[in-house]
């Protein structure tokens, strides 16, 4: 819904503004383990040092994104997050953002174990991975005026 629309617009603007060498992929399957194969498909995966269209035709990848964004929009999705976080950490993903549509907040999980919940009036940033990107959390949930 609105979260993905707003995120995609903000990420595209950021990529153009700073000439970011990376790719944002939506619903791309990420292999988190083998034997047995486990694949998770977060709402958004961000890859550094990947061409903007390198993964465009992929359904699943073995590449490790630096950031994944999950949208916890239903009870089922919220209940499965603990297991997903464990798998993302095991895979070596540096940062996981969980967008909680019920509380209109974002929970940030860093690989080092650091957690922080950002409320709707706060600004979400990640200078290490996406220098200069700033997202006001509340803006993620707004009806996009540009979409109408």
Short mmCIF file of C-alpha atoms in Angstrom, two decimals:
data_model
loop_
_atom_site.label_atom_id
_atom_site.label_comp_id
_atom_site.label_asym_id
_atom_site.label_seq_id
_atom_site.Cartn_x
_atom_site.Cartn_y
_atom_site.Cartn_z
CA UNK A 1 0.00 0.00 0.00
CA UNK A 2 1.06 3.51 0.88
CA UNK A 3 4.24 2.42 2.65
CA UNK A 4 5.67 0.77 -0.47
CA UNK A 5 4.56 3.62 -2.75
CA UNK A 6 6.18 6.21 -0.49
CA UNK A 7 9.33 4.16 0.05
CA UNK A 8 9.82 3.50 -3.66
CA UNK A 9 9.47 7.20 -4.51
CA UNK A 10 11.85 8.29 -1.76
CA UNK A 11 14.45 5.64 -2.69
CA UNK A 12 14.26 6.57 -6.39
CA UNK A 13 14.72 10.27 -5.56
CA UNK A 14 17.67 9.41 -3.32
CA UNK A 15 19.30 7.21 -5.95
CA UNK A 16 19.06 9.97 -8.56
CA UNK A 17 20.14 12.77 -6.22
CA UNK A 18 23.35 11.14 -4.98
CA UNK A 19 24.05 8.83 -7.92
CA UNK A 20 23.94 5.90 -5.49
CA UNK A 21 25.53 2.76 -6.90
CA UNK A 22 23.10 0.16 -5.72
CA UNK A 23 19.70 -1.32 -6.28
CA UNK A 24 16.40 -1.41 -4.46
CA UNK A 25 14.45 -4.59 -5.18
CA UNK A 26 10.85 -5.24 -4.25
CA UNK A 27 9.62 -8.70 -3.17
CA UNK A 28 12.87 -10.33 -4.33
CA UNK A 29 13.45 -13.76 -2.81
CA UNK A 30 16.59 -13.86 -0.63
CA UNK A 31 18.18 -17.26 0.03
CA UNK A 32 18.82 -17.27 3.79
CA UNK A 33 20.01 -20.88 4.12
CA UNK A 34 20.65 -24.08 2.15
CA UNK A 35 19.86 -27.75 2.86
CA UNK A 36 17.01 -27.21 3.25
CA UNK A 37 16.62 -24.08 1.15
CA UNK A 38 14.98 -21.19 2.94
CA UNK A 39 13.90 -18.14 0.98
CA UNK A 40 12.42 -14.95 2.42
CA UNK A 41 10.88 -12.19 0.32
CA UNK A 42 11.01 -8.89 2.19
CA UNK A 43 9.04 -5.95 0.85
CA UNK A 44 12.28 -4.14 -0.05
CA UNK A 45 15.91 -5.26 -0.28
CA UNK A 46 18.73 -2.78 -0.81
CA UNK A 47 21.98 -3.91 -2.36
CA UNK A 48 25.13 -1.79 -2.41
CA UNK A 49 27.52 -2.06 -5.35
CA UNK A 50 24.98 -3.74 -7.61
CA UNK A 51 23.92 -2.17 -10.89
CA UNK A 52 20.47 -0.57 -10.77
CA UNK A 53 18.98 -3.24 -13.07
CA UNK A 54 21.31 -6.15 -12.32
CA UNK A 55 18.67 -7.99 -10.30
CA UNK A 56 15.62 -6.70 -12.21
CA UNK A 57 14.77 -10.05 -13.82
CA UNK A 58 15.63 -12.19 -10.82
CA UNK A 59 12.98 -13.92 -8.71
CA UNK A 60 15.47 -15.26 -6.14
CA UNK A 61 19.07 -14.32 -5.38
CA UNK A 62 22.01 -15.65 -3.38
CA UNK A 63 23.38 -12.10 -3.05
CA UNK A 64 23.20 -10.56 0.40
CA UNK A 65 21.43 -7.22 0.69
CA UNK A 66 22.73 -4.73 3.21
CA UNK A 67 19.24 -3.60 4.24
CA UNK A 68 15.88 -5.32 4.15
CA UNK A 69 12.56 -3.68 4.91
CA UNK A 70 9.62 -5.75 6.11
CA UNK A 71 6.10 -4.36 6.35
CA UNK A 72 4.21 -5.82 9.31
CA UNK A 73 0.73 -5.08 8.01
CA UNK A 74 -1.11 -8.18 9.27
CA UNK A 75 -1.08 -10.28 12.43
CA UNK A 76 0.49 -13.20 10.53
CA UNK A 77 3.33 -11.01 9.27
CA UNK A 78 3.91 -9.60 12.75
CA UNK A 79 4.04 -13.07 14.30
CA UNK A 80 6.60 -14.37 11.79
CA UNK A 81 9.07 -11.51 12.30
CA UNK A 82 11.11 -13.04 15.12
CA UNK A 83 12.06 -16.03 12.98
CA UNK A 84 12.76 -13.81 9.99
CA UNK A 85 15.05 -11.55 12.04
CA UNK A 86 17.04 -14.58 13.14
CA UNK A 87 17.40 -15.74 9.52
CA UNK A 88 18.40 -12.27 8.30
CA UNK A 89 21.08 -12.00 11.01
CA UNK A 90 22.35 -15.50 10.18
CA UNK A 91 22.59 -14.47 6.51
CA UNK A 92 24.72 -11.43 7.43
CA UNK A 93 22.27 -8.69 6.58
CA UNK A 94 23.50 -5.50 8.25
CA UNK A 95 20.20 -3.79 8.93
CA UNK A 96 16.50 -4.70 9.06
CA UNK A 97 13.73 -2.12 9.22
CA UNK A 98 10.30 -3.35 10.25
CA UNK A 99 7.52 -0.97 9.32
CA UNK A 100 4.65 -1.48 11.75
CA UNK A 101 1.47 -0.18 10.13
CA UNK A 102 -0.64 -0.52 13.30
CA UNK A 103 1.61 1.66 15.49
CA UNK A 104 2.88 3.76 12.55
CA UNK A 105 6.46 3.24 13.60
CA UNK A 106 9.64 1.61 12.30
CA UNK A 107 11.73 -0.82 14.34
CA UNK A 108 15.37 -0.82 13.29
CA UNK A 109 17.46 -3.94 13.97
CA UNK A 110 21.22 -3.70 13.38
CA UNK A 111 23.37 -6.81 12.95
CA UNK A 112 25.30 -5.87 16.10
CA UNK A 113 22.08 -6.25 18.09
CA UNK A 114 21.22 -2.56 18.40
CA UNK A 115 17.48 -1.88 18.24
CA UNK A 116 15.57 1.37 18.05
CA UNK A 117 11.89 2.15 17.47
CA UNK A 118 11.25 5.31 15.45
CA UNK A 119 7.89 7.01 16.05
CA UNK A 120 5.96 8.80 13.32
CA UNK A 121 7.46 12.23 14.05
CA UNK A 122 11.05 10.92 14.03
CA UNK A 123 13.46 10.73 11.10
CA UNK A 124 14.83 7.40 9.96
CA UNK A 125 18.38 7.49 8.58
CA UNK A 126 21.28 5.17 7.97
CA UNK A 127 24.44 7.13 7.23
CA UNK A 128 26.57 3.99 7.02
CA UNK A 129 24.56 2.38 4.22
CA UNK A 130 22.66 5.27 2.63
CA UNK A 131 24.49 8.54 3.39
CA UNK A 132 22.15 11.50 3.22
CA UNK A 133 18.90 9.53 3.09
CA UNK A 134 16.37 10.79 5.62
CA UNK A 135 12.83 9.48 5.93
CA UNK A 136 10.29 11.01 8.28
CA UNK A 137 8.49 7.93 9.56
CA UNK A 138 5.04 9.53 9.43
CA UNK A 139 5.49 10.28 5.71
CA UNK A 140 5.62 6.54 4.99
CA UNK A 141 1.96 6.18 6.00
CA UNK A 142 0.52 9.23 4.22
CA UNK A 143 -1.69 8.95 1.15
CA UNK A 144 0.72 9.89 -1.64
CA UNK A 145 -0.60 13.05 -3.33
CA UNK A 146 1.46 12.27 -6.44
CA UNK A 147 -0.36 8.93 -6.93
CA UNK A 148 -3.86 10.32 -7.49
#
